[in-house]
Coordinates of C-alpha atoms in Angstrom, one line a residue:
Chain A
M1 CA 1.9 9.2 19.4
A2 CA 2.6 10.3 15.8
R3 CA 1.5 9.9 12.3
I4 CA 4.3 8.4 10.3
T5 CA 4.7 9.1 6.6
L6 CA 7.3 7.4 4.4
V7 CA 7.9 9.1 1.1
G8 CA 10.0 7.3 -1.5
V9 CA 12.1 5.6 1.1
A10 CA 14.8 3.5 -0.3
K11 CA 17.8 1.6 1.1
A12 CA 20.7 0.0 -0.6
F13 CA 23.7 -1.9 0.8
N14 CA 26.7 -2.3 -1.5
D15 CA 24.7 -1.6 -4.6
K16 CA 22.1 -4.2 -3.5
Q17 CA 18.6 -2.6 -3.3
I18 CA 17.0 -3.6 0.1
L19 CA 14.1 -1.3 0.0
D20 CA 12.7 0.2 -3.2
R21 CA 11.0 3.6 -2.9
L22 CA 8.4 2.9 -0.3
D23 CA 5.4 5.1 0.3
L24 CA 3.4 4.5 3.4
D25 CA 1.1 6.5 5.7
I26 CA 0.6 5.2 9.2
K27 CA -2.2 6.9 11.2
N28 CA -1.9 8.3 14.7
G29 CA -2.4 5.6 17.2
E30 CA -2.6 2.9 14.6
L31 CA -1.1 -0.6 15.0
I32 CA 0.2 -1.6 11.6
A33 CA 2.0 -4.8 10.8
L34 CA 4.9 -5.1 8.3
L35 CA 4.5 -8.6 7.0
G36 CA 7.1 -10.3 4.8
P37 CA 9.5 -13.3 4.6
S38 CA 13.0 -13.2 5.9
G39 CA 15.2 -10.9 3.9
S40 CA 12.3 -8.8 2.6
G41 CA 13.6 -5.7 4.3
K42 CA 11.2 -5.5 7.2
T43 CA 13.8 -5.0 9.9
T44 CA 15.7 -2.5 7.7
L45 CA 12.6 -0.4 7.4
L46 CA 12.0 -0.6 11.1
K47 CA 15.5 0.6 11.8
L48 CA 15.1 3.5 9.3
I49 CA 11.9 4.6 11.2
A50 CA 13.8 4.2 14.5
G51 CA 16.7 6.3 13.2
L52 CA 19.2 3.4 13.7
D53 CA 20.0 3.6 10.0
T54 CA 19.5 6.3 7.3
P55 CA 17.7 5.8 4.0
S56 CA 19.6 6.0 0.7
A57 CA 16.8 8.1 -0.7
G58 CA 13.4 9.5 0.4
R59 CA 12.2 10.9 3.6
I60 CA 10.5 10.0 6.9
E61 CA 8.0 12.3 8.5
F62 CA 6.5 12.3 12.0
D63 CA 3.4 14.4 12.1
G64 CA 4.5 16.2 8.9
S65 CA 8.0 17.1 10.2
D66 CA 10.9 15.6 8.3
V67 CA 12.9 13.4 10.8
T68 CA 15.1 11.6 8.3
E69 CA 18.2 13.4 9.7
V70 CA 17.1 13.3 13.3
S71 CA 19.3 10.9 15.3
T72 CA 17.7 7.9 17.0
R73 CA 18.4 9.5 20.4
H74 CA 16.0 12.4 19.7
R75 CA 13.5 10.7 17.4
Q76 CA 11.4 9.0 20.2
A77 CA 10.7 6.0 18.0
I78 CA 11.6 3.2 20.4
I79 CA 12.3 -0.3 19.1
V80 CA 11.7 -3.6 20.9
F81 CA 13.9 -6.3 19.5
Q82 CA 13.1 -10.0 19.0
D83 CA 15.7 -11.0 21.6
H84 CA 14.5 -8.3 24.1
C85 CA 18.1 -6.9 24.5
L86 CA 17.7 -6.3 28.2
F87 CA 21.0 -5.1 29.6
P88 CA 22.2 -8.2 31.5
H89 CA 24.1 -6.4 34.2
L90 CA 21.2 -4.2 35.1
T91 CA 18.2 -5.1 37.3
V92 CA 14.6 -4.8 35.9
K93 CA 14.3 -1.3 37.6
E94 CA 17.6 -0.2 36.1
N95 CA 16.7 -1.5 32.7
I96 CA 13.4 0.4 32.7
A97 CA 15.0 3.5 34.2
F98 CA 17.8 3.5 31.6
G99 CA 16.1 5.9 29.2
L100 CA 14.8 8.1 32.0
R101 CA 18.3 8.4 33.5
A102 CA 19.7 9.3 30.1
R103 CA 17.2 12.2 30.1
N104 CA 18.4 13.2 33.5
E105 CA 14.9 12.9 35.1
P106 CA 14.8 13.3 38.9
R107 CA 15.3 10.1 40.9
A108 CA 11.8 10.4 42.5
T109 CA 10.2 10.8 39.1
I110 CA 12.1 7.8 37.8
D111 CA 11.0 5.6 40.8
R112 CA 7.4 6.6 40.3
K113 CA 7.4 6.0 36.6
V114 CA 9.1 2.6 36.9
D115 CA 6.6 1.5 39.6
E116 CA 3.7 2.7 37.4
I117 CA 4.9 1.0 34.2
L118 CA 5.6 -2.2 36.2
E119 CA 1.9 -2.2 37.2
V120 CA 0.9 -1.7 33.6
V121 CA 2.9 -4.7 32.4
Q122 CA 1.7 -6.7 35.4
L123 CA 5.1 -7.3 36.9
P124 CA 5.1 -5.4 40.2
G125 CA 7.7 -6.5 42.7
R126 CA 10.3 -7.5 40.2
Q127 CA 12.3 -4.3 40.4
N128 CA 15.4 -6.0 41.7
S129 CA 15.4 -9.1 39.5
L130 CA 18.1 -9.5 36.9
P131 CA 17.1 -10.4 33.3
H132 CA 18.5 -13.9 33.5
A133 CA 16.0 -14.7 36.3
L134 CA 13.0 -13.7 34.1
S135 CA 11.0 -16.0 31.9
G136 CA 10.8 -15.2 28.1
G137 CA 7.4 -13.6 28.5
E138 CA 8.6 -11.5 31.5
K139 CA 11.6 -10.3 29.6
Q140 CA 9.4 -9.3 26.7
R141 CA 7.2 -7.3 29.1
I142 CA 10.2 -5.6 30.7
A143 CA 11.5 -4.7 27.2
L144 CA 8.0 -3.2 26.4
A145 CA 8.0 -1.4 29.7
R146 CA 11.4 0.0 29.1
A147 CA 10.2 1.4 25.8
C148 CA 6.7 2.5 26.9
V149 CA 7.9 4.3 30.1
L150 CA 9.5 6.9 27.8
K151 CA 6.1 7.6 26.2
P152 CA 7.5 7.3 22.7
R153 CA 5.9 8.9 19.7
V154 CA 6.2 5.5 17.9
L155 CA 6.6 2.0 19.3
L156 CA 8.4 -0.4 16.9
L157 CA 8.2 -4.1 17.5
D158 CA 10.7 -6.3 15.7
E159 CA 9.3 -9.9 15.7
P160 CA 8.8 -9.6 19.4
F161 CA 7.1 -12.9 19.9
S162 CA 9.1 -15.3 17.7
N163 CA 11.2 -16.5 20.6
L164 CA 8.2 -17.3 22.8
D165 CA 6.3 -20.6 23.0
V166 CA 2.9 -20.9 21.4
N167 CA 0.7 -20.3 24.5
L168 CA 2.8 -17.4 25.7
R169 CA 2.8 -15.9 22.2
F170 CA -1.0 -15.8 22.2
S171 CA -1.2 -14.1 25.6
M172 CA 1.6 -11.6 24.7
R173 CA -0.3 -10.7 21.5
E174 CA -3.4 -9.8 23.5
F175 CA -1.2 -8.0 26.0
V176 CA 0.5 -5.8 23.4
V177 CA -2.7 -4.9 21.7
S178 CA -4.3 -3.9 24.9
L179 CA -1.2 -2.0 26.0
Q180 CA -1.1 -0.2 22.6
R181 CA -4.8 0.8 23.1
V182 CA -4.3 1.9 26.7
L183 CA -1.3 4.0 25.9
K184 CA -2.7 5.1 22.5
L185 CA 0.6 4.4 20.8
T186 CA 1.4 4.4 17.1
C187 CA 2.8 1.0 16.7
V188 CA 4.6 -0.8 13.9
L189 CA 4.9 -4.5 14.2
V190 CA 7.3 -6.5 12.1
T191 CA 6.5 -10.1 11.6
H192 CA 6.8 -13.0 9.2
D193 CA 3.8 -14.7 10.8
K194 CA 0.7 -13.8 8.9
E195 CA -1.6 -15.0 11.6
E196 CA 0.2 -12.7 14.1
A197 CA -0.2 -9.8 11.7
F198 CA -3.9 -10.6 11.0
V199 CA -4.7 -11.0 14.7
M200 CA -3.0 -7.9 16.0
A201 CA -2.9 -5.2 13.3
E202 CA -5.6 -2.9 12.0
R203 CA -3.8 -2.8 8.7
V204 CA -1.1 -5.1 7.2
A205 CA 1.6 -4.0 4.8
V206 CA 3.0 -6.8 2.8
L207 CA 6.7 -6.3 2.0
L208 CA 8.2 -8.6 -0.6
D209 CA 11.7 -8.2 -2.1
G210 CA 11.9 -4.6 -0.7
R211 CA 8.6 -3.5 -2.2
L212 CA 5.3 -2.8 -0.5
E213 CA 3.0 -5.0 -2.5
Q214 CA -0.2 -4.3 -0.6
V215 CA -1.3 -2.3 2.4
D216 CA -4.8 -3.3 3.5
T217 CA -7.0 -4.6 6.3
P218 CA -6.4 -8.3 7.2
E219 CA -9.7 -9.3 5.8
N220 CA -9.1 -7.7 2.4
L221 CA -5.6 -9.0 2.3
Y222 CA -6.7 -12.5 2.9
D223 CA -9.8 -12.5 0.7
R224 CA -8.5 -10.2 -2.1
P225 CA -4.7 -10.3 -2.4
K226 CA -3.7 -7.7 -5.0
N227 CA -1.6 -9.9 -7.1
K228 CA -0.3 -13.5 -7.4
K229 CA 2.9 -12.7 -5.5
V230 CA 0.9 -11.6 -2.4
A231 CA -1.5 -14.5 -2.7
E232 CA 1.5 -17.0 -2.9
F233 CA 3.2 -15.4 0.1
L234 CA 0.1 -15.6 2.2
G235 CA -0.2 -19.2 1.4
E236 CA -3.1 -21.7 1.3
A237 CA -3.9 -20.7 -2.3
N238 CA -4.7 -22.8 -5.4
F239 CA -3.8 -21.3 -8.7
F240 CA -5.6 -22.2 -12.0
P241 CA -4.4 -21.0 -15.4
G242 CA -7.3 -20.1 -17.6
V243 CA -8.8 -17.6 -20.1
M244 CA -10.8 -14.5 -19.4
A245 CA -13.4 -13.4 -22.0
D246 CA -16.5 -11.3 -21.8
G247 CA -16.5 -11.0 -18.0
V248 CA -16.0 -14.8 -17.5
F249 CA -12.9 -16.6 -16.3
S250 CA -12.8 -20.2 -17.4
C251 CA -10.4 -22.8 -15.9
A252 CA -10.2 -26.4 -14.7
L253 CA -12.5 -25.6 -11.8
G254 CA -15.2 -24.1 -14.0
S255 CA -16.3 -20.7 -15.1
F256 CA -16.5 -17.6 -12.9
A257 CA -17.9 -14.2 -13.3
T258 CA -15.3 -11.4 -13.2
P259 CA -15.6 -7.6 -13.5
W260 CA -13.2 -7.5 -16.4
Q261 CA -14.5 -7.6 -20.0
D262 CA -11.2 -7.9 -22.0
T263 CA -10.0 -11.2 -23.4
R264 CA -6.7 -12.6 -22.2
Q265 CA -4.8 -15.4 -20.5
A266 CA -5.2 -15.2 -16.7
V267 CA -4.6 -17.0 -13.5
G268 CA -7.4 -17.7 -10.9
M269 CA -6.7 -18.1 -7.2
V270 CA -8.9 -19.8 -4.7
R271 CA -8.0 -20.2 -1.0
Y272 CA -8.1 -23.7 0.4
D273 CA -11.0 -22.9 2.7
N274 CA -13.0 -21.4 -0.1
V275 CA -13.0 -24.7 -2.0
Q276 CA -16.2 -26.7 -1.3
L277 CA -16.1 -30.5 -1.4
R278 CA -19.4 -32.4 -1.7
R279 CA -20.2 -36.1 -2.1
H280 CA -23.2 -35.1 -4.4
G281 CA -24.5 -32.3 -6.5
G282 CA -21.7 -30.6 -8.3
I283 CA -20.1 -30.2 -11.7
T284 CA -16.4 -30.7 -11.3
L285 CA -15.4 -34.2 -10.3
G286 CA -12.4 -35.1 -8.3
K287 CA -10.9 -37.8 -6.2
I288 CA -9.4 -37.5 -2.7
K289 CA -5.7 -38.2 -3.2
D290 CA -4.2 -37.2 0.2
K291 CA -5.5 -36.2 3.6
V292 CA -3.8 -34.4 6.5
F293 CA -5.5 -33.8 9.9
A294 CA -4.5 -30.4 11.3
G295 CA -6.8 -29.9 14.3
R296 CA -9.2 -27.2 13.3
Y297 CA -9.3 -28.4 9.7
I298 CA -8.5 -31.4 7.6
F299 CA -6.4 -30.7 4.5
Y300 CA -7.3 -32.6 1.4
K301 CA -5.4 -33.0 -1.9
V302 CA -7.9 -33.6 -4.7
A303 CA -7.0 -34.9 -8.1
L304 CA -9.4 -33.3 -10.7
A305 CA -10.9 -35.5 -13.3
A306 CA -10.2 -32.8 -15.9
G307 CA -6.5 -32.9 -14.9
G308 CA -4.6 -31.1 -12.3
E309 CA -4.8 -31.0 -8.5
L310 CA -6.0 -28.7 -5.8
M311 CA -5.9 -28.3 -2.1
A312 CA -9.0 -27.9 0.1
S313 CA -9.5 -27.5 3.8
C314 CA -12.7 -28.3 5.6
K315 CA -14.1 -30.0 8.7
E316 CA -15.9 -32.7 6.8
S317 CA -14.4 -36.1 6.8
F318 CA -13.6 -37.9 3.5
T319 CA -11.5 -41.0 3.0
L320 CA -8.7 -41.5 0.5
G321 CA -10.1 -42.5 -2.9
D322 CA -13.5 -40.9 -2.3
A323 CA -15.1 -39.3 -5.3
V324 CA -16.0 -35.7 -4.6
Y325 CA -17.6 -32.7 -6.4
V326 CA -15.5 -29.6 -6.2
S327 CA -16.9 -26.1 -6.4
C328 CA -16.1 -22.5 -5.5
A329 CA -18.2 -19.3 -5.3
D330 CA -17.7 -16.6 -7.9
H331 CA -16.6 -14.1 -5.3
A332 CA -14.0 -16.5 -3.9
M333 CA -12.1 -16.7 -7.2
Q334 CA -9.5 -14.0 -7.6
V335 CA -8.3 -13.5 -11.1
Y336 CA -4.9 -12.0 -12.0
G337 CA -3.6 -11.1 -15.5
D338 CA -1.2 -13.9 -16.6
S339 CA 1.8 -11.6 -16.9
Chain B
M1 CA 48.6 -39.3 37.7
K2 CA 46.4 -41.0 40.3
A3 CA 43.9 -38.6 41.8
A4 CA 45.0 -39.3 45.4
S5 CA 48.6 -38.2 44.7
K6 CA 47.7 -35.2 42.6
P7 CA 47.4 -32.6 45.4
Y8 CA 50.7 -33.7 46.9
L9 CA 52.5 -33.5 43.6
L10 CA 51.0 -30.1 42.8
A11 CA 51.9 -28.8 46.3
A12 CA 55.4 -30.1 46.2
P13 CA 57.1 -27.1 44.6
L14 CA 55.6 -24.8 47.2
V15 CA 56.6 -27.0 50.1
L16 CA 60.2 -27.2 48.7
F17 CA 60.2 -23.4 48.2
L18 CA 59.0 -22.6 51.7
T19 CA 61.4 -25.2 53.2
L20 CA 64.3 -23.5 51.5
T21 CA 63.0 -20.1 52.2
F22 CA 62.7 -20.6 55.9
G23 CA 66.4 -21.7 56.0
L24 CA 66.4 -25.5 56.2
G25 CA 69.6 -26.2 54.4
L26 CA 71.1 -26.3 50.9
G27 CA 74.3 -24.3 51.5
Y28 CA 72.8 -21.3 53.3
E29 CA 74.6 -22.3 56.5
I30 CA 71.3 -21.5 58.3
S31 CA 69.5 -24.2 60.2
G32 CA 66.2 -24.3 62.0
L33 CA 62.9 -22.4 61.4
T34 CA 63.2 -18.6 61.8
L35 CA 61.3 -15.4 61.0
R36 CA 64.5 -13.3 61.7
H37 CA 65.2 -12.6 58.0
F38 CA 61.6 -11.5 57.3
L39 CA 61.7 -9.2 60.3
A40 CA 65.1 -7.8 59.1
V41 CA 63.6 -7.2 55.6
L42 CA 60.4 -5.6 56.9
G43 CA 62.3 -3.4 59.2
N44 CA 64.7 -2.1 56.5
R45 CA 63.9 1.3 55.0
D46 CA 65.3 0.3 51.6
F47 CA 62.8 -2.5 51.5
V48 CA 59.9 -0.1 52.2
V49 CA 61.1 2.2 49.5
S50 CA 61.4 -0.7 47.1
L51 CA 58.0 -2.0 48.0
V52 CA 56.3 1.4 47.5
A53 CA 58.2 2.0 44.2
T54 CA 57.4 -1.5 42.9
L55 CA 53.7 -1.1 43.8
S56 CA 53.6 2.4 42.3
V57 CA 55.2 1.4 39.0
A58 CA 52.9 -1.7 38.8
A59 CA 49.8 0.3 39.7
V60 CA 50.5 3.1 37.2
A61 CA 51.4 0.7 34.4
T62 CA 48.2 -1.3 35.2
L63 CA 46.1 1.8 35.2
V64 CA 47.5 3.4 32.1
S65 CA 47.7 0.1 30.1
N66 CA 44.1 -0.9 31.0
V67 CA 42.6 2.5 30.3
G68 CA 44.6 2.9 27.1
G69 CA 44.0 -0.7 26.0
A70 CA 40.2 -0.5 26.7
A71 CA 40.0 2.9 24.9
L72 CA 41.9 1.4 21.9
A73 CA 39.6 -1.6 21.9
F74 CA 36.5 0.7 21.8
A75 CA 38.1 2.6 18.9
M76 CA 38.8 -0.6 17.1
L77 CA 35.2 -1.7 17.5
K78 CA 34.0 1.5 16.2
A79 CA 36.3 1.2 13.2
R80 CA 34.7 -2.2 12.3
A81 CA 36.9 -3.6 9.4
G82 CA 39.7 -1.2 10.3
G83 CA 39.7 -2.6 13.9
E84 CA 40.3 -6.1 12.5
S85 CA 43.4 -4.9 10.7
V86 CA 44.7 -3.1 13.9
R87 CA 44.2 -6.3 15.8
H88 CA 46.6 -8.1 13.5
I89 CA 49.2 -5.3 13.9
L90 CA 48.8 -5.4 17.7
Q91 CA 49.9 -9.0 17.7
L92 CA 53.5 -7.9 16.9
P93 CA 54.2 -6.1 20.2
V94 CA 52.5 -8.9 22.2
I95 CA 54.7 -11.6 20.9
M96 CA 57.9 -9.6 21.0
P97 CA 60.1 -10.6 24.0
H98 CA 60.4 -8.1 26.8
L99 CA 64.2 -8.1 26.6
V100 CA 64.1 -7.0 23.0
V101 CA 61.7 -4.2 23.8
T102 CA 63.9 -3.1 26.6
V103 CA 66.9 -2.9 24.3
I104 CA 64.8 -1.0 21.7
V105 CA 63.6 1.5 24.4
F106 CA 67.2 2.0 25.5
H107 CA 68.4 2.7 22.0
I108 CA 65.6 5.1 21.3
F109 CA 65.1 7.0 24.5
A110 CA 68.4 7.0 26.3
Q111 CA 70.5 10.2 26.4
T112 CA 72.7 8.6 23.8
G113 CA 69.8 7.1 21.8
V114 CA 68.2 7.8 18.5
L115 CA 65.9 10.6 19.7
A116 CA 68.7 12.4 21.5
R117 CA 70.9 12.2 18.4
L118 CA 68.0 13.4 16.2
A119 CA 67.5 16.3 18.6
W120 CA 71.2 17.1 18.4
W121 CA 71.2 16.9 14.6
L122 CA 68.2 19.2 14.4
G123 CA 69.9 21.6 16.7
F124 CA 67.5 21.4 19.7
I125 CA 70.3 20.3 22.0
D126 CA 74.1 20.8 22.1
D127 CA 74.9 18.0 24.6
P128 CA 73.4 14.6 25.3
N129 CA 72.8 15.6 28.9
Q130 CA 70.4 18.3 27.7
F131 CA 68.1 15.5 26.4
P132 CA 65.4 14.7 29.1
L133 CA 66.3 11.7 31.2
L134 CA 63.8 9.0 30.0
V135 CA 65.9 5.9 30.8
F136 CA 67.5 5.2 34.3
D137 CA 65.2 8.0 35.5
H138 CA 63.7 8.5 38.9
F139 CA 60.1 8.3 37.6
A140 CA 60.7 5.0 35.8
I141 CA 59.6 6.4 32.5
G142 CA 61.8 4.0 30.5
I143 CA 60.4 1.0 32.5
M144 CA 56.9 2.3 32.0
L145 CA 57.4 2.6 28.2
V146 CA 58.4 -1.1 27.9
Y147 CA 55.4 -2.1 30.0
L148 CA 53.0 0.0 28.1
Y149 CA 54.4 -1.1 24.7
K150 CA 53.6 -4.6 25.7
Q151 CA 50.6 -4.3 27.8
I152 CA 48.4 -1.8 25.9
P153 CA 48.2 -4.1 22.8
F154 CA 47.6 -7.1 25.1
V155 CA 44.7 -5.4 26.9
A156 CA 43.3 -3.9 23.7
M157 CA 43.3 -7.4 22.0
V158 CA 41.6 -9.1 24.9
C159 CA 39.1 -6.3 25.4
F160 CA 38.4 -6.1 21.6
D161 CA 37.6 -9.9 21.5
S162 CA 35.4 -9.5 24.5
L163 CA 33.6 -6.5 23.1
R164 CA 33.0 -8.4 19.8
G165 CA 31.3 -11.1 21.9
I166 CA 28.9 -8.5 23.4
S167 CA 25.9 -7.9 21.1
H168 CA 26.2 -4.6 19.2
R169 CA 22.5 -4.3 19.6
F170 CA 23.0 -3.2 23.2
G171 CA 24.6 0.0 21.8
D172 CA 21.7 0.5 19.3
V173 CA 19.2 -0.1 22.1
G174 CA 21.0 2.4 24.4
E175 CA 21.1 5.1 21.8
N176 CA 17.5 4.4 20.8
L177 CA 16.5 4.9 24.4
G178 CA 18.1 8.3 24.3
A179 CA 21.6 7.7 25.7
T180 CA 24.6 9.6 24.4
P181 CA 27.5 7.5 23.0
W182 CA 29.4 8.3 26.3
Q183 CA 26.5 7.0 28.3
V184 CA 26.3 3.9 26.1
T185 CA 30.0 3.3 26.7
T186 CA 30.0 3.9 30.5
R187 CA 26.6 2.5 31.4
I188 CA 26.5 -0.5 29.1
Y189 CA 29.7 -1.6 27.5
L190 CA 32.2 -0.9 30.4
P191 CA 30.1 -2.7 33.0
L192 CA 29.8 -5.7 30.6
L193 CA 33.6 -5.5 30.0
K194 CA 34.3 -5.5 33.8
P195 CA 35.2 -9.2 34.2
T196 CA 37.6 -8.9 31.3
L197 CA 39.2 -5.8 32.6
M198 CA 39.5 -7.3 36.0
A199 CA 41.5 -10.2 34.5
T200 CA 43.7 -8.0 32.3
A201 CA 44.3 -5.7 35.3
L202 CA 45.4 -8.7 37.4
I203 CA 47.7 -10.0 34.7
T204 CA 49.3 -6.7 33.9
F205 CA 49.8 -5.8 37.6
A206 CA 51.2 -9.2 38.4
F207 CA 53.7 -8.9 35.5
A208 CA 54.8 -5.4 36.3
F209 CA 55.0 -6.2 40.0
G210 CA 57.1 -9.3 39.5
A211 CA 59.2 -8.3 36.4
F212 CA 62.9 -8.4 36.9
E213 CA 64.8 -7.8 33.7
V214 CA 63.1 -4.5 32.7
P215 CA 63.7 -2.5 35.9
F216 CA 67.2 -4.2 36.3
L217 CA 68.2 -2.9 32.8
L218 CA 66.4 0.5 32.7
G219 CA 65.8 1.4 36.4
T220 CA 67.3 4.3 38.3
P221 CA 70.2 3.7 40.7
L222 CA 68.2 5.7 43.3
W223 CA 65.8 3.0 44.1
R224 CA 65.2 -0.7 43.1
T225 CA 62.1 -2.7 42.5
L226 CA 61.6 -5.7 44.8
P227 CA 62.7 -8.4 42.2
V228 CA 65.9 -6.4 41.5
E229 CA 66.5 -6.0 45.3
A230 CA 65.9 -9.8 45.8
Y231 CA 68.3 -10.6 42.9
L232 CA 71.1 -8.3 44.2
L233 CA 70.8 -9.8 47.7
H234 CA 70.8 -13.3 46.2
I235 CA 74.1 -12.8 44.4
N236 CA 75.7 -11.4 47.6
I237 CA 78.1 -13.8 49.2
D238 CA 76.7 -13.0 52.7
P239 CA 74.4 -15.9 53.7
D240 CA 72.2 -13.5 55.6
A241 CA 71.7 -11.4 52.4
Q242 CA 70.7 -14.6 50.5
A243 CA 68.2 -15.4 53.2
R244 CA 66.8 -11.9 53.0
S245 CA 66.5 -12.4 49.3
M246 CA 64.4 -15.5 49.8
A247 CA 62.3 -13.6 52.3
I248 CA 61.6 -10.8 49.7
N249 CA 60.6 -13.6 47.2
V250 CA 58.1 -14.9 49.7
I251 CA 56.7 -11.4 50.2
I252 CA 56.4 -10.9 46.4
S253 CA 54.7 -14.3 46.1
A254 CA 52.4 -13.5 49.0
I255 CA 51.3 -10.2 47.5
S256 CA 50.7 -11.9 44.1
L257 CA 48.7 -14.6 45.8
G258 CA 46.7 -12.0 47.7
L259 CA 45.9 -10.3 44.5
A260 CA 44.8 -13.5 42.9
L261 CA 42.5 -14.2 45.9
V262 CA 41.1 -10.6 45.6
Y263 CA 40.5 -11.2 41.9
S264 CA 38.8 -14.5 42.4
S265 CA 36.6 -13.1 45.1
A266 CA 35.7 -10.1 42.9
L267 CA 34.9 -12.5 40.0
R268 CA 32.7 -14.6 42.3
V269 CA 30.7 -11.4 43.2
V270 CA 30.3 -10.6 39.5
S271 CA 29.3 -14.2 38.7
H272 CA 27.0 -14.2 41.6
V273 CA 25.2 -11.2 40.3
R274 CA 24.9 -12.8 36.9
H275 CA 24.1 -16.4 37.7
S276 CA 22.7 -16.8 41.2
D277 CA 19.1 -16.4 42.2
G278 CA 18.8 -13.4 39.9
D279 CA 17.9 -10.8 42.5
R280 CA 20.5 -8.2 43.3
P281 CA 21.0 -7.8 47.0

């Protein structure tokens, strides 16, 4: 495993800036998620770390050594792609042994390592199977085994679960996290699925339009997005324009204490699940305008009496047209400068 | 065409061909079924020389054109946009008729051709005979040049299209796992290209094996390829010679059919590996 440091890493294609001077420090043995929408530059960044592409500017360090110019062959940062990329003409054993053979390891060592890693990925006895005979989850495990058998300094996962069905995705997430802990791998997971990033990673780096907007723990990222852009990307957020003065932010939802003392226009953000709906005992009045049942929660669209609308999610059941009181705790309201 | 009559109609040309070949009429003054002419052909030393020469020329042309074509296809793939331009250029030799190429090769490489004249003009030779014998030569260099001019572009185009259909990610994954570019080519791309190369090898071999006009026009007088031998026997007024010509044609067809069967069995093995129960035996 290795500590990865990105210093001012940038990438441009045909004068189009894909990555804009990124700085990021990934600790030894950490599982970090790169979270962003399609086209935000996540996979490009992963390829730069893997050495499959070179940055236009900046440098990449593994354990303090500059590896920017080190070829992908010698970098030991192994990437597992979304579509597994198992070699279709090779058996499971030959696929896993591919990197070991490239290193000219002795046949006996290769056989032993392949058997060991197949035990780790819980697929013993599949040595002679060809990739097309494997299920999606098995292919993903073999792709992971092929990477892990080389004991890489860094394991890079490029949306590895997006082709799997929901149940399999859940079990594979658990599997990868346990594998990463057992093998003590520094791991970078690229995903556009915030739930996947939150569930798996110790820290999440939000990449929007080629810029790292926030690198934080899942809890901090969800509860305290650094800016409106990050909050919007993470979704399930209500925004209220308002005014900030003397440490109080005032908007259609009420007044909220903030740590800032200056006076200016601002925007407040409250997550759907931080909005409380009550039949009695509140200040801000609203009416249930729409309702969507989503299993764990019911989503409500509420029309505020003072004007405007908001979304709330809770388990309580209201019917369309019900009058409700809407409230939100001070700490749940994030306030951003209007600019 | 009704389904019931389809097999008979499809088999009719073969039945007619075999009937004529085994001497049942049409002016050959031979009657009755006989293997006499086949035995006469197979026992003739000239036939053996022709067979060996034809197989050798076809094998060398197949080997060189497939190795060269595949190498060119890999280079084109590496050149990305440049490869696309080369692909357009390669279409020219593929569509050019063999006869035209044969004439071009003769005019350029013969001892009275452009290269010989250039060598004389530059003072490298004093006499046309001093120019190396590249046409009508014992080693079939002139014949080979025509085959390669046509076949290398053909193989390159087919392989290039096939390679473009193989995910470039395999190469990235291979190198990322520590393989050298050579290992990536030989352990990933070449095996994936195998079905395509099997098909191009069969086509190029069958063409070179059965071609008549190129060896007839550019071949050495010391030996003849089987199609040329068959043609010369066919235009002979001796009915026995004509029958031997037909026998040679059957042998050429049988060898071609045998190759097609070998190809189809090999392809079945490849397909079996890819699409059967998934476990490699």
